[in-house]
């Protein structure tokens, strides 16, 4: 157990490291050369011009104005300055609401902390009888402030029960108020939005096959009959995955061609050669320029063929369509009603924004969807509880003996002392780390297999899965030692009343561990986030070796985005810790408050200056956030029951069970009161907007406007933009250009967006 | 433990008692005097005339045609003769589908029984090693046929696991097929129905208050704006509960007046007197005719006043309305969409049939509804698990000592030996029995408090509550001795893996108990149902003392109805028993098959000849039936896991857990595939019906048709029909007439329908 001194030392270290990060950030960000790393959002908006376009040569790279260094923390007030309305306009509602989660943490925990220090800390401190007598257990001073300091059966526990009530109702109150505010914000946001295709469009899935009609005709006839006054047009969905692949391949070849051409131009003596085999490592050596030229010709032909095929072949049309209506009312009605007597066909739902559509999943039949969800649920269970088994297996394999056995030719190498100690000391940890880095991708893949049709819903589902993983493996995994599946087995053989006791009794002892965790992950981690070390390094690598055109430079700057599917569940851990320890060890609360306050500022800065969201869902994730905080509250109450019943205060159990039931009820109440605002579009608002629009623009041609809004992006006839020649000023060494996949990820939709997610997720994983 | 002989004896006894009931039924029903007891349905339909209107005097009361007695079982083929389509037309879809549940039992269990006897019985029988050695445990011969006969760790258990798989998939297959059939039947039924008000009407609740407009104006404006093309008219809901009370009171006074007038006419010497005090037991003695005449005058005045008040006072209008549309499409759209941005106001749902509306619950605000549901959920929990505590308390009070203490003046009476033994022997049992008789009413009251707006949904909710009670207190209560709250406590202190073991291990031993239970409750109980002893006696009592007019006689015959809220959960117990014992003790299955076959015939006969349903919900209870059978299946699988793991065959656990997961998945699949057919009305069908109707009756005045369909029945201006003079032929003694509450239950809606439910439920409770 760590003592107060240990905690203090750790606090100082982490505080200093956070400070170092912040100082580094302050210095690095002021250099013009890094401007695109720290203000990409403004570049993307086209508002900010490169500060290097003026001034002396040195000034272009290094900031020599020392006055700016003195105000090295001035980004903080700047971040807080932008009013919320402007923030929503600037960064979107998703981001604006996301940082409100941190604010919510402050709103919940600041009063709770004040109360805890006013009431519980004195109650605990003045009851100093128990721990002084116990010599064998290593209780620290911190425990003198915690519930551990109170002797079994003491009447003082009523103070804790009372506080549990107060905290619960306070949390309810704040959550309710916040839910209400965010509902209003969402409705206001949706109402004030300009005309957008998704307001008029419904995604229809599982169009039943018809022997006499094509999918397109069938859809048209169906909606002409059943929504006769409102149907406007429809857009069938093409299965363009192969075409997207070809386009992608051609683009890559094009990039290579440009690269070799540039090389040849600079060094005309030596014709560039490449090997045709795997990754250019072996195979026949051929002339690179010729090779890619023929390659591109071939691909262009294939692409044209495939494009022809996709558009003409009826089999390339999947059983889904985007149906548009002549009013928001018509679309709202169609999205919310059941069309056919068989509820597994003609499924209608709101169309996501065009850029939010996940095209690959539009054509999954109902029964297959049902089987997929079952399989993924089972897989998630095994992943959560048994992931240590394959990891352990790989770790065993990655040991000295394992390597010696399987790769005997490495024997001389690994027998070296340095290598040996590295393998023994780090390899198992690295294996686990790699798994943890890959985990969000695995969860995202699982969500994709489940068949969700929009990126935002994929994010939300992945977040739910990750939240389960964090609760089981980080929270409970830290409290009870042993792998998750061992815990699971132990719990299966314990009575339901024993489980909270087992966990509850170890709770106070783990407080110091979690305090350290908060400082490392929360304080220093957040400070590292603002420094953006990985994007900084990546930008400079790309800028040096790959950037050829302005467009390339735009690609090279990786603004990243709030990765909801990873960061939100990790954030929930802090709510959980705060709620659990608010009654047990209040000393932990200030650390959480510092985290929330600091993170709020950092992320507010980031969404203003850095992040670029991929889609806008109108804060549709809020019901999940609300639910997860309430799950945390419920866990905290159950653990308190367990803890108190090991302290001979089990007469408080019924009182606390009432609290748990109230929590469940409050969740259901919130769900009934607010959730549909995030799912449905009320007719009243639809009518209002329709009427306004009809009055102001009576002659607007909606059909034209919706014409190809929901065409698969690869079919939209976007051709490659001819790259403008690079401007020398910025590219230090003119090695051109294997473009990053950003542009393609926009064009070919989501085929390669995982790569980026992976990078940003990698940064966020502990 | 009962041996085979005991079972055989019990079987014979129950078989004979069933036969006695059937014989009694055959004889009694052929007497013309009982015709109205056994064929009320036909009288209500106006098809059947009294057989007593012709023939000799004796023939009017007793059937002397001995030929008819020979064919005393001929009601059975007669009951089976009516084809299903005709049955639906005759008795409604609810009844026709209800008896299909029995048929479903046969479809599931006949093949399972055949397989069990072909495979499992030989497997169990030939493994006769274990039980021969155990002398101290009283295993019966029946156990030689059960799984108990197989030694621990035997490989033979694989046969049971395999069979569990086969039975599960067979059940899935049959359930899926049945769900599909019933969906089709429902859709066909809805489609073939003639025009009905509820097809065009939506119930709107939680109309928000408006300072400037009345509820009626507010509703009209809202729907004129938001459903401009489809809104037709609306009907506000009056709070007419007090008026209904007055009408009821006046009617009762009217009955008494008629009674005393008749008495005075017959015996003019003696003026009838009554006492004005409590129940006519004490108080001033006054002239009865004068008293009731003034009473009626007073009530008539009050009623007129109240009627005025209800119609004119804006406060008598509750915040709900029935809104009608000019097409089914418009109504379907409005019922399925969200109207306002606040999802707790302007709540729309399909209007129930006018006779299905539960008027009292139409005006409960959202938050109150939410609190009510919470309270009722908690109450249900305590009722289910802790009902024995108050019962035990009353039982203690109802003991000899308790009575001596509280009512000392009864001491001489209860010290008599006969009374003493009666009190000691029967009173505790009677207390419990009274509770069990009252239970369905308690559950119904709880459902009413929860705020459901139609009788059918009240029935369904009560059934769900009763099902929980039956599973906990009858099924688990019989397997594990001790009151439910003791079991609950024990289970809370046991691990989740221990619970199925504890129950599983006692399962085979309880088989004989359940066989006896099936024979008593299932065989003899069903035979008693067809005899209708209580309605028979009641009819003759009423006919002798109360009937004055033909209309009274119509009232006196109590057709009763299928009481879904009680009979369906009890029926589910047989499914549960069958599924649980199909693998464990297959010898139980034939008893269940006999029950299902016999009950099917009896209930088919009853719905054809006797029952008169109060409403028609179009089989909307089927999702519940399907779910509960799957709950039974899940319980059977969990118990098998427990049983096998006590038999050293726990390697089968993963296989059986897969089965449980599949069961949950199948439930979700069915829900997704079919449930919305029972909840929503697809637009496609609405359009078809609208189009057909518009073509065939282009000039139909829908507004006129819907004019007062949803007016509170007490406001419909129904006046008392003047009773025609009684026809002497049938009334043996002319004592007139305190009318039964049937007529009023139709008129004043549900105010008194509980009484009848109580009677029919009392019949059904064990």
PDB file of C-alpha atoms in Angstrom, chain B residues 434-564:
ATOM      1  CA  UNK B 434     -59.179 -17.192   0.048  1.00  0.00           C
ATOM      2  CA  UNK B 435     -55.890 -15.497  -0.773  1.00  0.00           C
ATOM      3  CA  UNK B 436     -55.431 -17.658  -3.863  1.00  0.00           C
ATOM      4  CA  UNK B 437     -58.973 -16.899  -4.971  1.00  0.00           C
ATOM      5  CA  UNK B 438     -58.370 -13.204  -4.452  1.00  0.00           C
ATOM      6  CA  UNK B 439     -54.941 -13.289  -6.113  1.00  0.00           C
ATOM      7  CA  UNK B 440     -56.095 -12.779  -9.737  1.00  0.00           C
ATOM      8  CA  UNK B 441     -58.152  -9.819  -8.591  1.00  0.00           C
ATOM      9  CA  UNK B 442     -55.184  -8.379  -6.736  1.00  0.00           C
ATOM     10  CA  UNK B 443     -53.035  -8.795  -9.818  1.00  0.00           C
ATOM     11  CA  UNK B 444     -55.724  -7.235 -11.998  1.00  0.00           C
ATOM     12  CA  UNK B 445     -55.954  -4.277  -9.636  1.00  0.00           C
ATOM     13  CA  UNK B 446     -52.202  -3.889  -9.806  1.00  0.00           C
ATOM     14  CA  UNK B 447     -52.363  -3.900 -13.597  1.00  0.00           C
ATOM     15  CA  UNK B 448     -55.079  -1.251 -13.453  1.00  0.00           C
ATOM     16  CA  UNK B 449     -52.905   0.903 -11.227  1.00  0.00           C
ATOM     17  CA  UNK B 450     -50.142   0.554 -13.806  1.00  0.00           C
ATOM     18  CA  UNK B 451     -52.381   2.530 -16.108  1.00  0.00           C
ATOM     19  CA  UNK B 452     -53.145   0.364 -19.126  1.00  0.00           C
ATOM     20  CA  UNK B 453     -55.930   1.672 -21.274  1.00  0.00           C
ATOM     21  CA  UNK B 454     -57.645  -1.423 -22.611  1.00  0.00           C
ATOM     22  CA  UNK B 455     -59.157  -4.492 -21.047  1.00  0.00           C
ATOM     23  CA  UNK B 456     -57.125  -6.743 -23.309  1.00  0.00           C
ATOM     24  CA  UNK B 457     -53.827  -5.218 -22.230  1.00  0.00           C
ATOM     25  CA  UNK B 458     -54.947  -5.429 -18.595  1.00  0.00           C
ATOM     26  CA  UNK B 459     -55.610  -9.123 -19.114  1.00  0.00           C
ATOM     27  CA  UNK B 460     -52.235  -9.642 -20.712  1.00  0.00           C
ATOM     28  CA  UNK B 461     -50.404  -7.810 -17.950  1.00  0.00           C
ATOM     29  CA  UNK B 462     -52.224  -9.714 -15.245  1.00  0.00           C
ATOM     30  CA  UNK B 463     -51.376 -12.946 -17.003  1.00  0.00           C
ATOM     31  CA  UNK B 464     -47.695 -12.019 -16.973  1.00  0.00           C
ATOM     32  CA  UNK B 465     -47.837 -11.368 -13.240  1.00  0.00           C
ATOM     33  CA  UNK B 466     -49.722 -14.569 -12.571  1.00  0.00           C
ATOM     34  CA  UNK B 467     -47.240 -16.513 -14.651  1.00  0.00           C
ATOM     35  CA  UNK B 468     -44.415 -15.310 -12.446  1.00  0.00           C
ATOM     36  CA  UNK B 469     -46.389 -16.290  -9.385  1.00  0.00           C
ATOM     37  CA  UNK B 470     -47.151 -19.760 -10.746  1.00  0.00           C
ATOM     38  CA  UNK B 471     -43.551 -20.450 -11.716  1.00  0.00           C
ATOM     39  CA  UNK B 472     -42.146 -19.298  -8.386  1.00  0.00           C
ATOM     40  CA  UNK B 473     -44.766 -20.618  -6.018  1.00  0.00           C
ATOM     41  CA  UNK B 474     -46.230 -23.643  -7.771  1.00  0.00           C
ATOM     42  CA  UNK B 475     -43.360 -25.013  -9.838  1.00  0.00           C
ATOM     43  CA  UNK B 476     -40.279 -24.099  -7.819  1.00  0.00           C
ATOM     44  CA  UNK B 477     -42.347 -24.078  -4.633  1.00  0.00           C
ATOM     45  CA  UNK B 478     -43.247 -27.728  -5.173  1.00  0.00           C
ATOM     46  CA  UNK B 479     -39.732 -28.791  -6.047  1.00  0.00           C
ATOM     47  CA  UNK B 480     -38.063 -27.078  -3.147  1.00  0.00           C
ATOM     48  CA  UNK B 481     -39.998 -27.074   0.049  1.00  0.00           C
ATOM     49  CA  UNK B 482     -40.267 -23.937   2.132  1.00  0.00           C
ATOM     50  CA  UNK B 483     -41.926 -20.617   1.466  1.00  0.00           C
ATOM     51  CA  UNK B 484     -40.787 -18.561  -1.489  1.00  0.00           C
ATOM     52  CA  UNK B 485     -38.963 -15.986   0.613  1.00  0.00           C
ATOM     53  CA  UNK B 486     -36.988 -18.750   2.315  1.00  0.00           C
ATOM     54  CA  UNK B 487     -36.005 -20.113  -1.081  1.00  0.00           C
ATOM     55  CA  UNK B 488     -35.089 -16.620  -2.163  1.00  0.00           C
ATOM     56  CA  UNK B 489     -32.842 -16.139   0.830  1.00  0.00           C
ATOM     57  CA  UNK B 490     -31.227 -19.523   0.307  1.00  0.00           C
ATOM     58  CA  UNK B 491     -30.583 -18.733  -3.345  1.00  0.00           C
ATOM     59  CA  UNK B 492     -29.111 -15.357  -2.549  1.00  0.00           C
ATOM     60  CA  UNK B 493     -26.521 -17.139  -0.483  1.00  0.00           C
ATOM     61  CA  UNK B 494     -25.789 -19.776  -3.052  1.00  0.00           C
ATOM     62  CA  UNK B 495     -23.646 -19.441  -6.124  1.00  0.00           C
ATOM     63  CA  UNK B 496     -25.423 -19.176  -9.479  1.00  0.00           C
ATOM     64  CA  UNK B 497     -24.040 -22.555 -10.465  1.00  0.00           C
ATOM     65  CA  UNK B 498     -25.328 -24.161  -7.285  1.00  0.00           C
ATOM     66  CA  UNK B 499     -28.953 -23.168  -7.817  1.00  0.00           C
ATOM     67  CA  UNK B 500     -29.656 -25.337 -10.870  1.00  0.00           C
ATOM     68  CA  UNK B 501     -27.898 -28.176  -9.088  1.00  0.00           C
ATOM     69  CA  UNK B 502     -30.021 -27.860  -5.966  1.00  0.00           C
ATOM     70  CA  UNK B 503     -33.179 -27.859  -8.004  1.00  0.00           C
ATOM     71  CA  UNK B 504     -32.009 -30.297 -10.642  1.00  0.00           C
ATOM     72  CA  UNK B 505     -31.156 -32.987  -8.161  1.00  0.00           C
ATOM     73  CA  UNK B 506     -34.637 -33.017  -6.626  1.00  0.00           C
ATOM     74  CA  UNK B 507     -36.362 -32.930 -10.015  1.00  0.00           C
ATOM     75  CA  UNK B 508     -36.713 -36.696 -10.638  1.00  0.00           C
ATOM     76  CA  UNK B 509     -38.037 -37.262  -7.127  1.00  0.00           C
ATOM     77  CA  UNK B 510     -40.856 -34.801  -7.674  1.00  0.00           C
ATOM     78  CA  UNK B 511     -42.083 -36.474 -10.866  1.00  0.00           C
ATOM     79  CA  UNK B 512     -44.736 -38.527  -9.104  1.00  0.00           C
ATOM     80  CA  UNK B 513     -46.021 -35.474  -7.296  1.00  0.00           C
ATOM     81  CA  UNK B 514     -46.455 -33.643 -10.560  1.00  0.00           C
ATOM     82  CA  UNK B 515     -48.136 -36.646 -12.164  1.00  0.00           C
ATOM     83  CA  UNK B 516     -50.725 -36.584  -9.406  1.00  0.00           C
ATOM     84  CA  UNK B 517     -51.010 -32.836  -9.791  1.00  0.00           C
ATOM     85  CA  UNK B 518     -51.682 -33.185 -13.509  1.00  0.00           C
ATOM     86  CA  UNK B 519     -54.390 -35.741 -12.886  1.00  0.00           C
ATOM     87  CA  UNK B 520     -56.145 -33.740 -10.183  1.00  0.00           C
ATOM     88  CA  UNK B 521     -55.790 -30.290 -11.650  1.00  0.00           C
ATOM     89  CA  UNK B 522     -55.678 -31.243 -15.303  1.00  0.00           C
ATOM     90  CA  UNK B 523     -57.990 -34.182 -15.757  1.00  0.00           C
ATOM     91  CA  UNK B 524     -60.618 -33.865 -13.038  1.00  0.00           C
ATOM     92  CA  UNK B 525     -60.370 -30.074 -13.030  1.00  0.00           C
ATOM     93  CA  UNK B 526     -61.109 -29.788 -16.728  1.00  0.00           C
ATOM     94  CA  UNK B 527     -63.987 -32.249 -16.455  1.00  0.00           C
ATOM     95  CA  UNK B 528     -65.384 -30.079 -13.663  1.00  0.00           C
ATOM     96  CA  UNK B 529     -65.053 -27.062 -15.934  1.00  0.00           C
ATOM     97  CA  UNK B 530     -67.399 -28.549 -18.482  1.00  0.00           C
ATOM     98  CA  UNK B 531     -69.996 -29.357 -15.830  1.00  0.00           C
ATOM     99  CA  UNK B 532     -70.133 -25.648 -14.857  1.00  0.00           C
ATOM    100  CA  UNK B 533     -71.387 -26.488 -11.397  1.00  0.00           C
ATOM    101  CA  UNK B 534     -71.244 -22.942 -10.003  1.00  0.00           C
ATOM    102  CA  UNK B 535     -73.064 -21.276 -12.942  1.00  0.00           C
ATOM    103  CA  UNK B 536     -75.585 -24.162 -12.900  1.00  0.00           C
ATOM    104  CA  UNK B 537     -76.449 -23.600  -9.259  1.00  0.00           C
ATOM    105  CA  UNK B 538     -76.344 -19.826  -9.624  1.00  0.00           C
ATOM    106  CA  UNK B 539     -78.660 -19.929 -12.615  1.00  0.00           C
ATOM    107  CA  UNK B 540     -81.271 -21.930 -10.795  1.00  0.00           C
ATOM    108  CA  UNK B 541     -81.075 -19.742  -7.703  1.00  0.00           C
ATOM    109  CA  UNK B 542     -81.474 -16.607  -9.814  1.00  0.00           C
ATOM    110  CA  UNK B 543     -84.160 -18.183 -11.936  1.00  0.00           C
ATOM    111  CA  UNK B 544     -86.140 -19.065  -8.832  1.00  0.00           C
ATOM    112  CA  UNK B 545     -85.781 -15.881  -6.838  1.00  0.00           C
ATOM    113  CA  UNK B 546     -84.872 -13.016  -9.105  1.00  0.00           C
ATOM    114  CA  UNK B 547     -86.006 -13.508 -12.678  1.00  0.00           C
ATOM    115  CA  UNK B 548     -89.004 -11.386 -13.622  1.00  0.00           C
ATOM    116  CA  UNK B 549     -88.610 -10.715 -17.323  1.00  0.00           C
ATOM    117  CA  UNK B 550     -87.044 -12.349 -20.335  1.00  0.00           C
ATOM    118  CA  UNK B 551     -84.329  -9.803 -20.050  1.00  0.00           C
ATOM    119  CA  UNK B 552     -83.677 -10.850 -16.463  1.00  0.00           C
ATOM    120  CA  UNK B 553     -83.438 -14.448 -17.577  1.00  0.00           C
ATOM    121  CA  UNK B 554     -80.875 -13.430 -20.146  1.00  0.00           C
ATOM    122  CA  UNK B 555     -78.939 -11.811 -17.318  1.00  0.00           C
ATOM    123  CA  UNK B 556     -79.289 -14.810 -15.066  1.00  0.00           C
ATOM    124  CA  UNK B 557     -77.495 -17.016 -17.523  1.00  0.00           C
ATOM    125  CA  UNK B 558     -73.835 -16.357 -16.957  1.00  0.00           C
ATOM    126  CA  UNK B 559     -71.937 -17.499 -20.030  1.00  0.00           C
ATOM    127  CA  UNK B 560     -68.595 -16.613 -18.482  1.00  0.00           C
ATOM    128  CA  UNK B 561     -65.589 -16.246 -20.728  1.00  0.00           C
ATOM    129  CA  UNK B 562     -62.134 -17.585 -21.298  1.00  0.00           C
ATOM    130  CA  UNK B 563     -60.330 -15.799 -18.532  1.00  0.00           C
ATOM    131  CA  UNK B 564     -57.031 -15.281 -20.275  1.00  0.00           C
TER     132      UNK B 564
END
